Every structure is written in C-alpha cells, then in structure tokens.
Coordinates of C-alpha atoms in Angstrom, one line a residue:
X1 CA -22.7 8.1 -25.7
X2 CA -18.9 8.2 -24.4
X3 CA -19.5 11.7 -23.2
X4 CA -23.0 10.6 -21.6
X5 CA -21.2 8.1 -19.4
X6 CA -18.2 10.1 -18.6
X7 CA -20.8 12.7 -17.0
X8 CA -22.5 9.7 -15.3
X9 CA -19.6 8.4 -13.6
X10 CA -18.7 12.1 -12.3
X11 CA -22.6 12.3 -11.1
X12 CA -22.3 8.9 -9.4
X13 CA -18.4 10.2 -7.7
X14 CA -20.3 13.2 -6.8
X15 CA -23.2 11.4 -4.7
X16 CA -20.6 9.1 -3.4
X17 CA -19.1 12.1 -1.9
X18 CA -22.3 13.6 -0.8
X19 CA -23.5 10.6 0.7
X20 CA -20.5 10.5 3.1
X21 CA -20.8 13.6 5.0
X22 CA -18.0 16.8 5.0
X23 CA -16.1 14.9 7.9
X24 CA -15.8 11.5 6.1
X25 CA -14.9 13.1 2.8
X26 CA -11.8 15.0 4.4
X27 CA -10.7 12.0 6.4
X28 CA -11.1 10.4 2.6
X29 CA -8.8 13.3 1.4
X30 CA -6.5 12.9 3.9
X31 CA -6.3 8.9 3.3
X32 CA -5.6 9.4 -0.1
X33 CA -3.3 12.4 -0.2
X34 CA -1.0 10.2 2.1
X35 CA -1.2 7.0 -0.7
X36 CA -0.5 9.2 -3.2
X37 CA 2.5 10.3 -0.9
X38 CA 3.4 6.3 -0.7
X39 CA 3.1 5.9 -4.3
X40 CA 5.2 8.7 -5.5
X41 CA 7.8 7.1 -3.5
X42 CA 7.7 3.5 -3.7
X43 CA 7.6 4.8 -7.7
X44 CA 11.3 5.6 -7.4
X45 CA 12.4 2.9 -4.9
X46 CA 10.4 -0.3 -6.1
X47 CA 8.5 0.2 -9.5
X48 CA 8.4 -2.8 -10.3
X49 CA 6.2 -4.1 -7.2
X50 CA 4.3 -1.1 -7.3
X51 CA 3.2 -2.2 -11.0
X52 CA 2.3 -5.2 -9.8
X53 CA 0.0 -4.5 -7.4
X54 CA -1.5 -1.8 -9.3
X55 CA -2.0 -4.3 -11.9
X56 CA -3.9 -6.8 -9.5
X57 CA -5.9 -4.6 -8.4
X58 CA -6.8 -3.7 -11.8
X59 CA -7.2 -7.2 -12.8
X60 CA -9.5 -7.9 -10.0
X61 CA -11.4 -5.2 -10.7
X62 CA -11.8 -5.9 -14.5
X63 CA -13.1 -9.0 -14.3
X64 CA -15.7 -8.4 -11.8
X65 CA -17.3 -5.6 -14.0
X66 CA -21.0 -5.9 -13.8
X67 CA -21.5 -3.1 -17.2
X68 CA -19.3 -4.9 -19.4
X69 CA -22.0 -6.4 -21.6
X70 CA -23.8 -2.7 -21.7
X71 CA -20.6 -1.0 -22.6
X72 CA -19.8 -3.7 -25.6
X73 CA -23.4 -3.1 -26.9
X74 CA -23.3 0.7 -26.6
X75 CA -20.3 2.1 -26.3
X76 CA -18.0 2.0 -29.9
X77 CA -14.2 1.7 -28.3
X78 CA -15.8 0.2 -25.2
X79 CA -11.6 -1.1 -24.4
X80 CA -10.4 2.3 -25.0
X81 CA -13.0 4.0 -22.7
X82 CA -11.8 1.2 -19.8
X83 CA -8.4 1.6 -20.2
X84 CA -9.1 5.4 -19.7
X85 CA -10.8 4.5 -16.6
X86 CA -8.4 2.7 -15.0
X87 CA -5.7 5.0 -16.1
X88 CA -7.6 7.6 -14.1
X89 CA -7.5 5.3 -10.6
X90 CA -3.7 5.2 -11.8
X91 CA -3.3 8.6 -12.0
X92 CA -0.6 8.4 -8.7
X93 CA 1.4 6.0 -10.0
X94 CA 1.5 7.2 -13.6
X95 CA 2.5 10.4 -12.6
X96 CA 5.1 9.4 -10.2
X97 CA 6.7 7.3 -13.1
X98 CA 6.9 10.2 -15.5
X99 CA 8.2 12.6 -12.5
X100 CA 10.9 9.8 -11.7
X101 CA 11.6 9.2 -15.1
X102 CA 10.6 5.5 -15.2
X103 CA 9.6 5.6 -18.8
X104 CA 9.9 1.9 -19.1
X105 CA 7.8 1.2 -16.3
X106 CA 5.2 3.1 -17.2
X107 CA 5.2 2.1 -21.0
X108 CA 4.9 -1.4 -19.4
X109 CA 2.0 -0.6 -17.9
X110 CA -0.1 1.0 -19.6
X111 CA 0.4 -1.8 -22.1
X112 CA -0.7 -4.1 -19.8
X113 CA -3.8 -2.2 -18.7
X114 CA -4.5 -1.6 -22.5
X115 CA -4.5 -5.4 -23.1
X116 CA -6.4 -6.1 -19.7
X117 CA -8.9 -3.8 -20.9
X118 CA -10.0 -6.3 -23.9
X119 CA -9.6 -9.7 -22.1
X120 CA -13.2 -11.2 -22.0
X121 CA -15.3 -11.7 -19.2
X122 CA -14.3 -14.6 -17.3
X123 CA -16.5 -18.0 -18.1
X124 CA -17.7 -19.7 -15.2
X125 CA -18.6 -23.5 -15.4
X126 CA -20.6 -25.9 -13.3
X127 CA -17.5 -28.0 -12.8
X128 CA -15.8 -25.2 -11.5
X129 CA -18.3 -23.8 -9.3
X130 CA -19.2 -27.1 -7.7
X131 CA -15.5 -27.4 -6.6
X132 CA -15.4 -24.5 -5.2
X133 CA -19.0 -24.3 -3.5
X134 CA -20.2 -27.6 -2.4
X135 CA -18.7 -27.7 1.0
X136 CA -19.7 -24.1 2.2
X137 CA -22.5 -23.7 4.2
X138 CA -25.7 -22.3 2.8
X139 CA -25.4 -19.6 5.3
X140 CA -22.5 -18.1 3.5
X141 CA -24.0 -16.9 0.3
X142 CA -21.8 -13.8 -0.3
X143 CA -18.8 -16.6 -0.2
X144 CA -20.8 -19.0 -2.6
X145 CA -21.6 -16.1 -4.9
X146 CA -17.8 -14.6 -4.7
X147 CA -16.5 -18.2 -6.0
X148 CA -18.8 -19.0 -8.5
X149 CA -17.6 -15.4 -10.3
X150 CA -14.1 -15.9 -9.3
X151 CA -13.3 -19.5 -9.8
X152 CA -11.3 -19.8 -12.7
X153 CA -8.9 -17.3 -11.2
X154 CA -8.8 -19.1 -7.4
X155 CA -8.0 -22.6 -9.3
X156 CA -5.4 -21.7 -10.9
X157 CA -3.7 -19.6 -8.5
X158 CA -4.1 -22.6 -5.9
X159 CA -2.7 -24.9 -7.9
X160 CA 0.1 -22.5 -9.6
X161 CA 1.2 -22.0 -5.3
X162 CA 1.1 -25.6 -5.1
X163 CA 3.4 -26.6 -8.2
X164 CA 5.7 -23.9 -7.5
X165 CA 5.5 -24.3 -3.6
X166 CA 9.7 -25.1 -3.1
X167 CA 10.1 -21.4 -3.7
X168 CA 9.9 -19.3 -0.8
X169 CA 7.7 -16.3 -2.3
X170 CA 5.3 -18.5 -4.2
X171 CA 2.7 -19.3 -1.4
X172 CA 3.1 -16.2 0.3
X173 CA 2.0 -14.2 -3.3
X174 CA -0.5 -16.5 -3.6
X175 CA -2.2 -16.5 -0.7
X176 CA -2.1 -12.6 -0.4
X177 CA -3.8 -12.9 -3.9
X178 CA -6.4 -15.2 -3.0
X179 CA -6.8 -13.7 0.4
X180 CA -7.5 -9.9 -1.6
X181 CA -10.6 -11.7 -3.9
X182 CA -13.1 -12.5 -0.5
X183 CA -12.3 -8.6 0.2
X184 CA -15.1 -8.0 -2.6
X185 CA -18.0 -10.4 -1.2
X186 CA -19.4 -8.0 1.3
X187 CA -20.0 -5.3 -0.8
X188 CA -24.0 -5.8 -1.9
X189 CA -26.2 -6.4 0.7
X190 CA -28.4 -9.3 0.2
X191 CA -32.0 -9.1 0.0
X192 CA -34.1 -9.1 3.3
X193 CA -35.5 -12.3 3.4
X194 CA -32.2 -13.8 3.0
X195 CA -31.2 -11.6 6.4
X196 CA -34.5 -13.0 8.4
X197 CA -34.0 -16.6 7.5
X198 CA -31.3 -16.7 9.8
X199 CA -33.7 -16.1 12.7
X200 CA -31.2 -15.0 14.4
X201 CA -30.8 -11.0 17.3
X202 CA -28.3 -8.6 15.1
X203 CA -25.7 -9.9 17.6
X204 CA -25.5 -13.5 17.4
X205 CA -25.9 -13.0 13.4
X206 CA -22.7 -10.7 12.9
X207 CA -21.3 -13.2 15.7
X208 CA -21.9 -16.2 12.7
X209 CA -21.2 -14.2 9.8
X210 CA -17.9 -13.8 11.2
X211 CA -17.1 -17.4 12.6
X212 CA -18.6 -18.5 9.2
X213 CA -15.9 -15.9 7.2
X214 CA -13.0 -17.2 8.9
X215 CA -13.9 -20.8 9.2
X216 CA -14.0 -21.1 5.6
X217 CA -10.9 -18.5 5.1
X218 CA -8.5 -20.1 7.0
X219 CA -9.4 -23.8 6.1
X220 CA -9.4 -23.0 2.1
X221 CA -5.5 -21.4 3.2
X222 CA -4.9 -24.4 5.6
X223 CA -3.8 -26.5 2.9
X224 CA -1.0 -23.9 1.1
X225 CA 0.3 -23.2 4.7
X226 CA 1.4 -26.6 5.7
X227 CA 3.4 -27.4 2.3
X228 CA 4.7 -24.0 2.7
X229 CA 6.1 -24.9 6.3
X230 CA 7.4 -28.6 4.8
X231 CA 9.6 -26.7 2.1
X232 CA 10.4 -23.6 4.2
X233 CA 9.7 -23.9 7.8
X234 CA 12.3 -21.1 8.8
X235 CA 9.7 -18.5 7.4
X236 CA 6.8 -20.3 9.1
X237 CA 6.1 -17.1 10.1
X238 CA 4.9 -15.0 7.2
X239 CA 1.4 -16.8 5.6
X240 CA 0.8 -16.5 9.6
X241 CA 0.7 -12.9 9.5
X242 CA -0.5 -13.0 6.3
X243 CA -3.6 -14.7 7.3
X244 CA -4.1 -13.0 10.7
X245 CA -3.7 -9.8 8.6
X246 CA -6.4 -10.8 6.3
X247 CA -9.0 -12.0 9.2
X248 CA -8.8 -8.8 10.7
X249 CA -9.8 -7.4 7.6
X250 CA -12.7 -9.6 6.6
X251 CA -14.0 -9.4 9.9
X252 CA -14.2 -5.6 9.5
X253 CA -15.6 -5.8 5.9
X254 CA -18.6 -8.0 7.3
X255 CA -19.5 -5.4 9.8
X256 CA -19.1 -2.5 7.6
X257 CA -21.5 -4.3 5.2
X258 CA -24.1 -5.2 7.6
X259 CA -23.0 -1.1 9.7
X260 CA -24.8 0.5 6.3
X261 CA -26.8 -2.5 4.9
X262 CA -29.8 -1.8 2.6
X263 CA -31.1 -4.9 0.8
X264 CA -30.0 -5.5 -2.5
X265 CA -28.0 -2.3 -2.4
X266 CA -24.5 -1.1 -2.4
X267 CA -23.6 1.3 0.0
X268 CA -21.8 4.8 -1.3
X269 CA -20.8 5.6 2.1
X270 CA -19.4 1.5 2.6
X271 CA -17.7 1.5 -0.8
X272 CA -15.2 4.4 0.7
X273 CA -14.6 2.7 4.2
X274 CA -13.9 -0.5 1.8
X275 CA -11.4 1.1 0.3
X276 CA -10.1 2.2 3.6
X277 CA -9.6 -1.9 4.6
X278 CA -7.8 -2.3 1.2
X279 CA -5.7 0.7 1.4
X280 CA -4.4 -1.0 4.6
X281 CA -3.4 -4.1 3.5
X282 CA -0.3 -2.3 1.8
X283 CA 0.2 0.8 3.7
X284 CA 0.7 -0.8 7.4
X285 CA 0.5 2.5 9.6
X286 CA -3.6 2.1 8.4
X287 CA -3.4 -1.2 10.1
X288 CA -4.2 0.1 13.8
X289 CA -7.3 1.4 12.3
X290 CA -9.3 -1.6 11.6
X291 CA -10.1 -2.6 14.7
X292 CA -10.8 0.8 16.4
X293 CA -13.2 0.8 13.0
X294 CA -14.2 -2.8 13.1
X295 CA -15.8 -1.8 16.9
X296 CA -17.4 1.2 16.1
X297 CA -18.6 -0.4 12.7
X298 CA -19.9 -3.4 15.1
X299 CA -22.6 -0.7 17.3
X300 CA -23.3 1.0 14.4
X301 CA -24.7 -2.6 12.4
X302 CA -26.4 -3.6 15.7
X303 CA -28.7 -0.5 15.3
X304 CA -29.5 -0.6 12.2
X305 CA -30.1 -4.3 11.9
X306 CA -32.0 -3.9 15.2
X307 CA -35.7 -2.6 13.7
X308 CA -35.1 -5.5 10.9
X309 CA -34.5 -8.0 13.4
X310 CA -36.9 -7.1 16.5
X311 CA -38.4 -10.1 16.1
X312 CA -35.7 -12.6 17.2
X313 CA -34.4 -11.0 20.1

C-alpha cells in the first residue's frame, strides 16, 4: 500500500506539472532553483531561523491534512511515511545543513518533523469556533471555514502575543504567524450556488471578496497592533509592513482562486502560483511580482467568472 501511494503522489506531481503548461513549469523551475539558492545560504548564515520557518510551514501543513484518517486506516507506519514526505519538501534545507556541516541543526529537525508527524489532528469545538466565527459575515465562507479548522492554533497564538506583548519580537512573530494561516482559505473553490447567491457581475464580486478579506484581516490584527505601539512605539513601523505585506498577498490569493475557479475543485495550475505568493513572503525580490500578477490574475478571473455570472451584469 506504501508503494501504491508513493506512485500516486508522483502521478498527482506529474499532472500538476502538465496542467501548467511548458512556460509555467520553467518559470516554476526557475522560482525554485533560486529558493533553493536562498536556502543553501541562509543554511550557513541563520539556521536556526531557517528551521523555524521550515517548521511552520510544516506544522501548518500537518494539521490541515485532509488524508490523515485514510492514511491511519491503511497505511501501517502512516508517521513514518509523513515524516518522509515532509523530509522530501525539505530536501533544500536538509541538504544545505549536511553540506555546511550543521549536524545539530539538522538532527533538530528532523526530530521535530518526526514528532510533528504523530501529533493528532487538531479538535475543533463549538466554543471555539463560535469565538472565532460569529462576527464574520456570511459572505466570507472561505474565512468561516479557515477558522473553524484552525482555531485552536489562532487562540492561542493571540493570546500567547498578548501575554508576552512587552517584548519587541512577540507581536510581530505572531502576527506573521497568524497572518500566514488565511493564506490557505482560497485554495478550494466553493460550489456554484454559493458563487451565484451573491448576485453579484464578476467585477463587483472580486471587488467584495476583497474588501471583505481585508476588512476582517486587518480588524482581527487591529487589536495586537495597538498594544504593540503602547509597549514599543519606536518600532510602530514593522506590524505596519507586516500587515500591508500580507493584504497584498491575500488580495492576490482571492483572485488567483476565482482566475482558475472550478467549483468544489482545487486548481493544479492555482496550487503552484500559491506557492509563488508564499515563496514571497520570505524571499522579498518576489515581492514586485504580486501585483503585476494580482492584475493579470484580476482579467483573467473576470473571464472566466463571466459565462457563470452573465446573468447579473
């Protein structure tokens, strides 16, 4: 059965690739090759960071596995297999740390991915979800869905920043944390008579999907900022950039969602440019990108959103 899936993950790789055309998988190439050439250096200069951000990503991913059930049921070292997996997507920085000679690094972790690996799905309460979820519109079902998954985390990283708010990194890791989870909403699109309720012309729906992103981003970060500025004003400046950062890259995650949307599907093609919006959060030069992508992404959702939605224009 482990071999079976192994081959089903390549075949699923393989399609992904398929599906994005021979331009969009060498600009994918090219993307990578230069992370890989960020990693292998940031892998001598600043391991330790570079762990932790591997790690969160990780994490993030973990514990929004949709197969983990099926891989406890059929698969016999179901934590061995994922801790395989996600020492394949960190293949870069594994192999920087052996080359650099970081051997304590890298024992760290892959311990930590190894214990990851068995950690439990995350349980989800009613208390929890109605914290999070009764004050955001109906409209904004990807966020409502994203928090009822995700809520044990968000609690008690909000209230971790808020405790430990007199240090001067606390908020600022937290809010780049909690800013990374709404990265993940977009990615299914929802079914199509979800889409028409809004009876809405493509353009003045992507024009509310995005005032109704950032509304609820920046008020769920509004709180965190201003204790932030009460115990350190004179870096005022950095959840600001934080935060205009991150609503440039929500903004481009909502019309790449609705640029290859197919109801209650996720996109191949999507999943890669995804990446791309992540990938920029830590290597800057990608930055310029997102906008230039974000408008090209915008034309592309009006057409094909237009032939759904040619009855509201």
């Amino acid at each position: 059965m482990q071999f079976q899936l192994i081959k089903i993950r390549f075949l699923q790789s393989y399609r992904a690739l398929r599906d994005m055309g021979i331009a969009r998988a060498l600009f994918l190439v090219l993307v990578l090759s230069f992370v890989v050439f960020i990693v292998y250096n940031a892998a001598n200069q600043h391991p330790a960071w570079l762990i932790v951000l591997y790690g969160l990503l990780i994490a993030l991913t973990h514990f929004k596995r949709s197969d983990r059930k099926f891989l406890q049921n059929y698969i016999r070292y179901d934590g061995i297999l994922m801790t395989a997996e996600y020492a394949i997507v960190a293949a870069p920085l594994i192999i920087s740390l052996i080359i650099h000679q970081n051997f304590l690094h890298l024992a760290s972790f892959l311990c930590a991915i190894f214990a990851l690996s068995y950690l439990p799905p995350m349980q989800n309460r009613q208390l929890r979800t109605n914290i999070l979820t009764s004050k955001i519109p109906k409209q904004a079902y990807e966020w409502k869905s994203g928090l009822r998954k995700g809520s044990l985390i968000i609690i008690i990283i909000y209230f971790a920043a808020m405790a430990t708010s007199f240090h001067p990194a606390a908020i600022p890791i937290s809010i780049f944390i909690l800013s990374v989870l709404p990265l993940g909403f977009y990615e299914k699109g929802e079914p199509l008579h979800m889409l028409l309720a809004a009876e809405m012309p493509p353009g003045a729906f992507l024009l509310h999907k995005i005032t109704t992103a950032l509304k609820i981003y920046s008020l769920a970060l509004l709180p965190l900022i201003l204790v932030y500025l009460i115990f350190n004003l004179q870096y005022w400046y950095i959840p600001i950039i934080e935060v205009i950062i991150f609503s440039i890259i929500i903004v481009y995650m909502v019309m790449l969602k609705y640029a290859f949307y197919v109801p209650n599907e996720k996109s191949a093609a999507s999943q890669v440019f995804l990446s791309l919006g992540v990938l920029s959060i830590f290597i800057p030069v990608l930055l310029p990108l997102m906008p230039v992508l974000t408008a090209y992404f915008y034309n592309k959702a009006l057409k094909n959103l237009n032939p759904l939605m040619y009855d509201y224009h």
